[in-house]
CSV table of C-alpha atoms and ligand atoms in Angstrom, one decimal:
chain,number,residue,atom,x,y,z
K,1,MET,CA,106.8,105.1,106.9
K,2,THR,CA,108.5,108.1,108.0
K,3,ASP,CA,107.7,110.7,110.9
K,4,ARG,CA,107.5,113.0,108.0
K,5,SER,CA,104.5,111.1,106.0
K,6,TRP,CA,102.8,110.6,109.3
K,7,ARG,CA,102.8,114.5,109.7
K,8,ALA,CA,101.6,115.1,106.0
K,9,ALA,CA,98.8,112.5,106.5
K,10,LEU,CA,97.5,114.3,109.7
K,11,GLU,CA,97.8,117.8,108.5
K,12,ARG,CA,94.2,118.5,108.3
K,13,THR,CA,93.6,117.1,111.7
K,14,ARG,CA,96.5,119.0,113.1
K,15,ARG,CA,95.5,122.1,111.5
K,16,ILE,CA,91.8,122.3,111.1
K,17,ALA,CA,90.7,120.4,114.2
K,18,LEU,CA,93.7,120.8,116.7
K,19,GLY,CA,95.2,124.0,115.2
K,20,ARG,CA,93.9,125.9,118.3
K,21,LEU,CA,96.1,124.0,120.7
K,22,SER,CA,99.3,125.4,119.6
K,23,ASP,CA,97.9,128.5,121.3
K,24,LEU,CA,97.0,126.6,124.4
K,25,PHE,CA,100.5,124.9,124.7
K,26,GLY,CA,101.9,128.6,124.4
K,27,SER,CA,99.8,130.1,126.7
K,28,SER,CA,101.8,131.6,130.2
K,29,GLU,CA,98.9,130.1,132.6
K,30,LEU,CA,97.1,127.0,133.1
K,31,THR,CA,93.5,128.9,133.8
K,32,PRO,CA,90.0,127.2,133.7
K,33,VAL,CA,89.7,128.8,130.2
K,34,VAL,CA,92.2,127.0,128.6
K,35,TRP,CA,91.2,123.4,129.8
K,36,GLU,CA,87.7,124.3,128.4
K,37,GLU,CA,89.5,125.1,125.1
K,38,LEU,CA,91.3,122.2,125.2
K,39,GLU,CA,88.1,119.9,125.5
K,40,THR,CA,86.6,121.8,122.7
K,41,CYS,CA,89.5,121.3,120.6
K,42,LEU,CA,89.2,117.5,121.5
K,43,VAL,CA,85.7,117.5,120.5
K,44,GLN,CA,86.4,118.9,116.9
K,45,SER,CA,88.7,116.3,116.0
K,46,ASP,CA,86.1,113.9,116.3
K,47,LEU,CA,87.3,112.0,119.8
K,48,GLY,CA,83.4,112.4,120.9
K,49,ALA,CA,82.3,114.4,123.9
K,50,ALA,CA,82.8,111.7,126.5
K,51,LEU,CA,86.2,110.9,125.4
K,52,ALA,CA,87.4,114.6,125.4
K,53,ALA,CA,86.1,115.3,128.8
K,54,GLU,CA,87.9,112.4,130.1
K,55,ILE,CA,90.9,113.1,128.5
K,56,THR,CA,90.8,116.9,129.4
K,57,ALA,CA,90.2,116.1,133.2
K,58,ALA,CA,93.1,113.1,133.2
K,59,THR,CA,95.3,115.9,131.8
K,60,ARG,CA,94.1,118.5,133.9
K,61,LYS,CA,94.5,116.3,137.4
K,62,GLN,CA,98.4,115.0,135.8
K,63,ALA,CA,99.4,118.7,135.3
K,64,ALA,CA,98.0,119.5,139.1
K,65,ALA,CA,100.0,116.3,140.6
K,66,GLU,CA,103.2,117.7,138.5
K,67,GLY,CA,102.5,121.0,139.9
K,68,LEU,CA,102.3,122.6,136.3
K,69,THR,CA,101.5,125.9,136.9
K,70,ARG,CA,102.5,127.1,132.8
K,71,ALA,CA,101.0,125.3,129.9
K,72,GLN,CA,104.7,124.1,128.4
K,73,GLY,CA,104.6,121.1,130.0
K,74,MET,CA,100.9,120.4,128.9
K,75,ARG,CA,101.7,118.7,125.5
K,76,ARG,CA,103.9,116.2,126.8
K,77,ILE,CA,101.2,115.1,129.4
K,78,LEU,CA,98.6,115.3,126.6
K,79,GLN,CA,100.7,113.1,124.3
K,80,GLU,CA,101.1,110.3,127.3
K,81,ARG,CA,97.7,110.3,127.8
K,82,LEU,CA,96.6,110.0,123.9
K,83,LEU,CA,99.1,107.2,123.7
K,84,SER,CA,97.6,105.2,126.9
K,85,TYR,CA,94.5,104.6,124.7
K,86,LEU,CA,96.1,103.2,121.6
K,87,SER,CA,98.5,100.7,123.1
K,88,ARG,CA,96.2,97.6,122.4
K,89,PRO,CA,97.9,94.5,121.7
K,90,SER,CA,97.7,93.6,118.1
K,91,PRO,CA,96.0,90.1,117.2
K,92,ALA,CA,98.0,87.1,118.0
K,93,VAL,CA,100.0,86.0,115.5
K,94,VAL,CA,98.6,83.0,114.1
K,95,GLU,CA,101.0,80.4,112.5
K,96,VAL,CA,99.1,78.5,110.0
K,97,ARG,CA,98.7,78.3,106.4
K,98,PRO,CA,96.9,79.4,104.6
K,99,LEU,CA,96.0,82.3,107.0
K,100,VAL,CA,92.7,83.9,106.0
K,101,MET,CA,92.0,87.6,106.4
K,102,VAL,CA,88.7,88.9,105.5
K,103,PHE,CA,88.1,92.4,104.5
K,104,VAL,CA,84.6,94.0,105.9
K,105,GLY,CA,83.2,97.4,105.8
K,106,VAL,CA,80.5,99.9,104.4
K,107,ASN,CA,80.5,100.8,100.7
K,108,GLY,CA,83.3,103.0,99.6
K,109,SER,CA,85.4,102.5,102.6
K,110,GLY,CA,88.5,101.4,101.1
K,111,LYS,CA,88.3,97.4,101.0
K,112,THR,CA,89.5,96.4,97.6
K,113,THR,CA,92.0,99.4,97.7
K,114,SER,CA,93.4,98.3,101.3
K,115,ALA,CA,93.3,94.5,100.5
K,116,ALA,CA,95.3,95.0,97.3
K,117,LYS,CA,97.8,96.8,99.0
K,118,LEU,CA,98.1,94.7,101.9
K,119,ALA,CA,98.8,91.7,99.6
K,120,ALA,CA,101.4,93.5,97.6
K,121,ARG,CA,103.0,94.2,101.0
K,122,LEU,CA,103.0,90.6,102.3
K,123,GLN,CA,104.4,89.7,98.9
K,124,ALA,CA,107.1,91.7,98.9
K,125,GLU,CA,107.9,90.5,102.3
K,126,GLY,CA,108.5,87.0,100.5
K,127,ARG,CA,104.9,85.8,101.6
K,128,ARG,CA,102.8,83.8,99.0
K,129,VAL,CA,99.5,85.6,98.7
K,130,LEU,CA,96.3,85.0,97.1
K,131,LEU,CA,93.4,87.5,96.5
K,132,ALA,CA,89.7,86.3,96.5
K,133,ALA,CA,87.2,88.8,95.1
K,134,ALA,CA,84.2,88.0,97.0
K,135,ASP,CA,82.2,91.0,96.0
K,136,THR,CA,79.9,89.7,93.5
K,137,TYR,CA,77.4,92.7,94.2
K,138,ARG,CA,78.7,95.4,92.6
K,139,ALA,CA,79.1,95.1,88.6
K,140,ALA,CA,82.5,96.6,88.1
K,141,ALA,CA,84.1,95.1,91.3
K,142,ASP,CA,85.7,92.3,89.2
K,143,GLU,CA,87.2,94.7,86.9
K,144,GLN,CA,88.6,97.1,89.7
K,145,ILE,CA,90.4,94.3,91.5
K,146,GLN,CA,91.5,92.6,88.6
K,147,GLN,CA,93.3,96.1,87.5
K,148,TRP,CA,94.9,96.2,91.1
K,149,ALA,CA,95.9,92.7,91.0
K,150,ALA,CA,97.8,93.2,87.7
K,151,ARG,CA,99.2,96.6,88.6
K,152,LEU,CA,100.6,94.8,92.0
K,153,ASN,CA,101.3,91.3,90.4
K,154,VAL,CA,99.2,89.5,92.9
K,155,GLU,CA,97.0,86.4,91.7
K,156,VAL,CA,93.3,87.0,92.4
K,157,ILE,CA,90.4,84.4,92.1
K,158,LEU,CA,87.6,85.9,90.7
K,159,GLY,CA,83.7,85.3,90.8
K,160,LYS,CA,81.1,85.9,88.3
K,161,PRO,CA,78.9,89.2,89.0
K,162,GLY,CA,75.9,88.2,90.8
K,163,SER,CA,77.3,84.8,91.6
K,164,ASP,CA,77.1,83.7,95.5
K,165,PRO,CA,80.1,85.3,97.2
K,166,GLY,CA,80.3,82.3,99.4
K,167,ALA,CA,81.0,80.2,96.5
K,168,VAL,CA,83.8,82.6,95.7
K,169,ALA,CA,85.1,82.4,99.0
K,170,TYR,CA,85.1,78.5,99.1
K,171,ASP,CA,87.0,78.3,95.5
K,172,ALA,CA,89.4,80.6,96.7
K,173,ALA,CA,90.1,78.6,100.0
K,174,GLN,CA,90.4,75.5,97.7
K,175,ALA,CA,92.7,77.2,95.3
K,176,ALA,CA,95.0,78.7,98.5
K,177,ILE,CA,95.3,75.3,99.6
K,178,ALA,CA,96.3,73.6,96.7
K,179,ARG,CA,98.9,76.1,95.8
K,180,GLY,CA,100.3,76.3,99.1
K,181,VAL,CA,99.8,80.3,99.7
K,182,ASP,CA,100.7,81.7,103.2
K,183,VAL,CA,97.8,84.2,102.9
K,184,LEU,CA,94.4,84.5,101.4
K,185,LEU,CA,92.8,87.8,101.7
K,186,VAL,CA,89.1,88.1,100.8
K,187,ASP,CA,87.4,91.2,99.7
K,188,THR,CA,83.9,91.5,100.3
K,189,SER,CA,81.0,94.0,98.9
K,190,GLY,CA,80.0,97.0,100.7
K,191,ARG,CA,76.7,98.3,101.7
K,192,MET,CA,75.2,100.1,104.5
K,193,HIS,CA,76.0,98.5,108.0
K,194,THR,CA,72.3,98.0,108.7
K,195,SER,CA,71.7,95.7,105.9
K,196,HIS,CA,70.6,92.3,106.9
K,197,ASN,CA,71.8,90.5,103.6
K,198,LEU,CA,75.4,92.2,104.0
K,199,MET,CA,75.9,90.9,107.4
K,200,ALA,CA,74.5,87.4,106.3
K,201,GLU,CA,76.4,87.2,103.2
K,202,LEU,CA,79.9,87.9,105.6
K,203,GLN,CA,78.6,85.2,108.0
K,204,LYS,CA,78.3,82.7,105.2
K,205,ILE,CA,82.0,83.9,103.8
K,206,CYS,CA,83.3,83.1,107.3
K,207,ARG,CA,81.7,79.9,107.7
K,208,VAL,CA,82.6,78.6,104.3
K,209,THR,CA,86.1,79.2,104.9
K,210,GLY,CA,86.4,77.8,108.0
K,211,LYS,CA,85.0,74.6,106.6
K,212,LEU,CA,88.1,74.1,104.7
K,213,ILE,CA,90.6,75.9,106.6
K,214,PRO,CA,90.6,75.2,110.6
K,215,GLY,CA,90.0,78.4,112.5
K,216,ALA,CA,89.4,80.4,109.2
K,217,PRO,CA,88.9,83.4,109.0
K,218,HIS,CA,91.8,83.8,111.4
K,219,ARG,CA,91.7,87.7,110.9
K,220,VAL,CA,88.7,89.8,110.1
K,221,VAL,CA,89.7,93.3,109.1
K,222,LEU,CA,87.3,96.1,109.5
K,223,VAL,CA,87.9,98.9,107.0
K,224,LEU,CA,86.8,102.2,108.5
K,225,ASP,CA,86.8,105.5,106.6
K,226,SER,CA,88.6,107.9,109.0
K,227,THR,CA,86.6,110.9,107.1
K,228,THR,CA,83.5,109.5,108.9
K,229,GLY,CA,84.6,110.2,111.9
K,230,GLN,CA,82.4,109.2,114.8
K,231,ASN,CA,79.7,107.5,112.3
K,232,GLY,CA,82.7,105.1,111.9
K,233,VAL,CA,82.0,103.8,115.7
K,234,ALA,CA,78.6,102.9,114.8
K,235,GLN,CA,79.4,101.1,111.9
K,236,ALA,CA,82.1,99.0,114.0
K,237,ARG,CA,79.6,98.0,116.3
K,238,ALA,CA,77.3,96.4,113.6
K,239,PHE,CA,80.1,94.4,112.0
K,240,MET,CA,81.3,93.4,115.4
K,241,GLN,CA,78.0,91.8,116.2
K,242,ALA,CA,77.7,90.0,112.9
K,243,VAL,CA,81.2,88.9,112.2
K,244,GLY,CA,84.4,88.6,114.7
K,245,VAL,CA,86.3,91.6,113.8
K,246,THR,CA,89.5,91.1,114.9
K,247,GLU,CA,91.1,94.6,114.2
K,248,ILE,CA,90.3,98.1,112.6
K,249,LEU,CA,92.2,99.2,109.1
K,250,LEU,CA,91.8,103.0,109.1
K,251,SER,CA,91.5,104.3,105.7
K,252,LYS,CA,91.9,107.7,104.3
K,253,LEU,CA,93.8,109.3,107.1
K,254,ASP,CA,95.3,111.4,104.5
K,255,GLY,CA,92.8,114.3,104.0
K,256,SER,CA,90.9,113.8,106.8
K,257,ALA,CA,90.3,116.4,109.3
K,258,ARG,CA,88.9,113.4,111.5
K,259,GLY,CA,91.8,111.9,112.4
K,260,GLY,CA,91.4,111.6,116.1
K,261,VAL,CA,88.8,109.0,115.5
K,262,ALA,CA,91.4,106.5,116.0
K,263,LEU,CA,91.6,107.4,119.6
K,264,ALA,CA,88.0,107.2,119.9
K,265,ILE,CA,87.8,103.6,118.1
K,266,SER,CA,90.6,102.3,120.3
K,267,ARG,CA,89.1,103.5,123.7
K,268,GLN,CA,85.2,102.7,122.9
K,269,LEU,CA,85.7,99.4,120.7
K,270,GLY,CA,88.7,98.0,122.4
K,271,LEU,CA,89.9,96.8,118.9
K,272,PRO,CA,93.5,97.5,117.8
K,273,ILE,CA,94.2,99.6,114.8
K,274,THR,CA,96.5,97.4,112.6
K,275,TYR,CA,96.7,99.3,109.4
K,276,VAL,CA,96.2,103.0,108.1
K,277,GLY,CA,95.5,104.1,104.6
K,278,LEU,CA,97.3,107.2,103.9
K,279,GLY,CA,96.7,107.7,100.2
K,280,GLU,CA,95.6,106.3,97.0
K,281,GLY,CA,98.9,104.9,95.9
K,282,PRO,CA,99.9,101.0,96.1
K,283,ASP,CA,102.2,101.9,98.7
K,284,ASP,CA,100.3,104.1,100.7
K,285,LEU,CA,99.2,101.5,103.5
K,286,ALA,CA,101.4,101.3,106.6
K,287,PRO,CA,101.2,99.4,109.7
K,288,PHE,CA,99.6,101.8,112.6
K,289,ASP,CA,102.4,103.5,114.8
K,290,PRO,CA,100.6,105.1,117.7
K,291,GLN,CA,103.7,107.0,118.6
K,292,ALA,CA,104.1,108.4,115.1
K,293,TYR,CA,100.3,109.0,115.1
K,294,VAL,CA,100.3,110.8,118.3
K,295,GLU,CA,103.3,112.9,117.6
K,296,ALA,CA,101.7,114.3,114.1
K,297,LEU,CA,98.4,114.5,115.7
K,298,LEU,CA,99.4,117.5,118.0
K,299,PRO,CA,100.6,120.5,116.9
K,300,PRO,CA,104.0,121.8,118.1
K,301,ALA,CA,104.4,123.4,121.4
Z,401,GTP,N1,92.8,109.3,99.6
Z,401,GTP,C1,92.7,107.9,100.1
Z,401,GTP,N2,91.9,107.3,99.5
Z,401,GTP,C2,91.6,106.0,99.3
Z,401,GTP,C3,92.2,105.3,100.5
Z,401,GTP,N3,91.9,104.1,100.6
Z,401,GTP,C4,90.9,103.9,99.4
Z,401,GTP,N4,90.8,105.4,98.7
Z,401,GTP,C5,89.8,105.5,97.9
Z,401,GTP,O1,88.6,105.4,98.3
Z,401,GTP,C6,88.0,105.1,97.1
Z,401,GTP,C7,87.0,103.7,97.6
Z,401,GTP,O2,87.9,102.6,97.6
Z,401,GTP,P1,87.6,101.1,97.6
Z,401,GTP,O3,88.6,100.3,97.8
Z,401,GTP,O4,87.2,100.7,96.3
Z,401,GTP,O5,86.3,100.9,98.4
Z,401,GTP,P2,85.6,99.5,98.8
Z,401,GTP,O6,85.2,99.4,100.1
Z,401,GTP,O7,85.9,98.5,98.1
Z,401,GTP,O8,84.4,100.1,98.0
Z,401,GTP,P3,83.0,98.9,97.6
Z,401,GTP,O9,83.6,97.7,97.1
Z,401,GTP,O10,82.2,99.8,96.6
Z,401,GTP,O11,82.2,99.1,99.2
Z,401,GTP,C8,88.6,104.8,96.0
Z,401,GTP,O12,88.7,106.0,94.9
Z,401,GTP,C9,90.2,104.6,96.8
Z,401,GTP,O13,90.9,104.8,95.7
Z,401,GTP,C10,93.0,106.0,101.4
Z,401,GTP,O14,93.8,105.6,102.2
Z,401,GTP,N5,93.4,107.5,101.1
Z,402,MG,MG1,85.2,97.1,96.7
């Protein structure tokens, strides 16, 4: 993942939501109007009003402390501030085999695509992986994951449509042990985050894998569609309450004008963002890189 691809993915956020910032960075004096406009820009990039106010106040204070009178140094101060919200420690590396990762999220957020992409990525790094298709809710789900698995040359355990997703997770965990795989990636079905059935189903999937594999699931990855912006934070809270989410995978960062939501998520939920989806292709999944993200988010001075 190059700096250029980060810039390409965040183009819309940078241009549409934060475009005005380049004028601000270029303004000669740091007047109260400049600070007001900074705050407005930040709100537009889906940071949320409270966080936008907090960042503006902190940037303003730092600018005063440094004796900055012109806006030129503002980009650097803002950049440092934004980065400070993103430096959350990643989940501890668990040295167990098989490591179980469960993918959760509302319908259409990008779970299946992301699980398949990550499986391929891990496999390319030399790890043995297995996919579990524990989405038996949607009739075509089987076919979709099978297509991905074939395309990426990853093995998959399927359940019958309408069967118990807990049973699929159980079979997959058994297969993972028997085959000695390193990582089992469990895809789950999506529904609204307010669905009780979904949450009960996810809890069962987690319980069932934990019966066969100590400590499983070791990672619960919440897949959030970055185009949903602030609503993603509400979704995240619902999943966090039901299952022990360990991290966020922020999908569809490409094409979103709400890319600033990554900051709101980190700040408000205290969860690390571990991966981002930057397109629909098999290679369009990258480890989250806070430095590259912030650099690509802000327009040039
Ligand atoms: N542009 C872009 N599209 C993505 C990305 N990730 C997923 N998609 C697309 O989003 C759509 C939904 O992705 P899925 O992986 O099927 O989502 P899901 O969460 O498994 O959906 P359900 O199983 O129905 O809940 C598909 O058309 C994907 O190609 C991404 O990072 N960028
Ligand atoms: Mg799916």
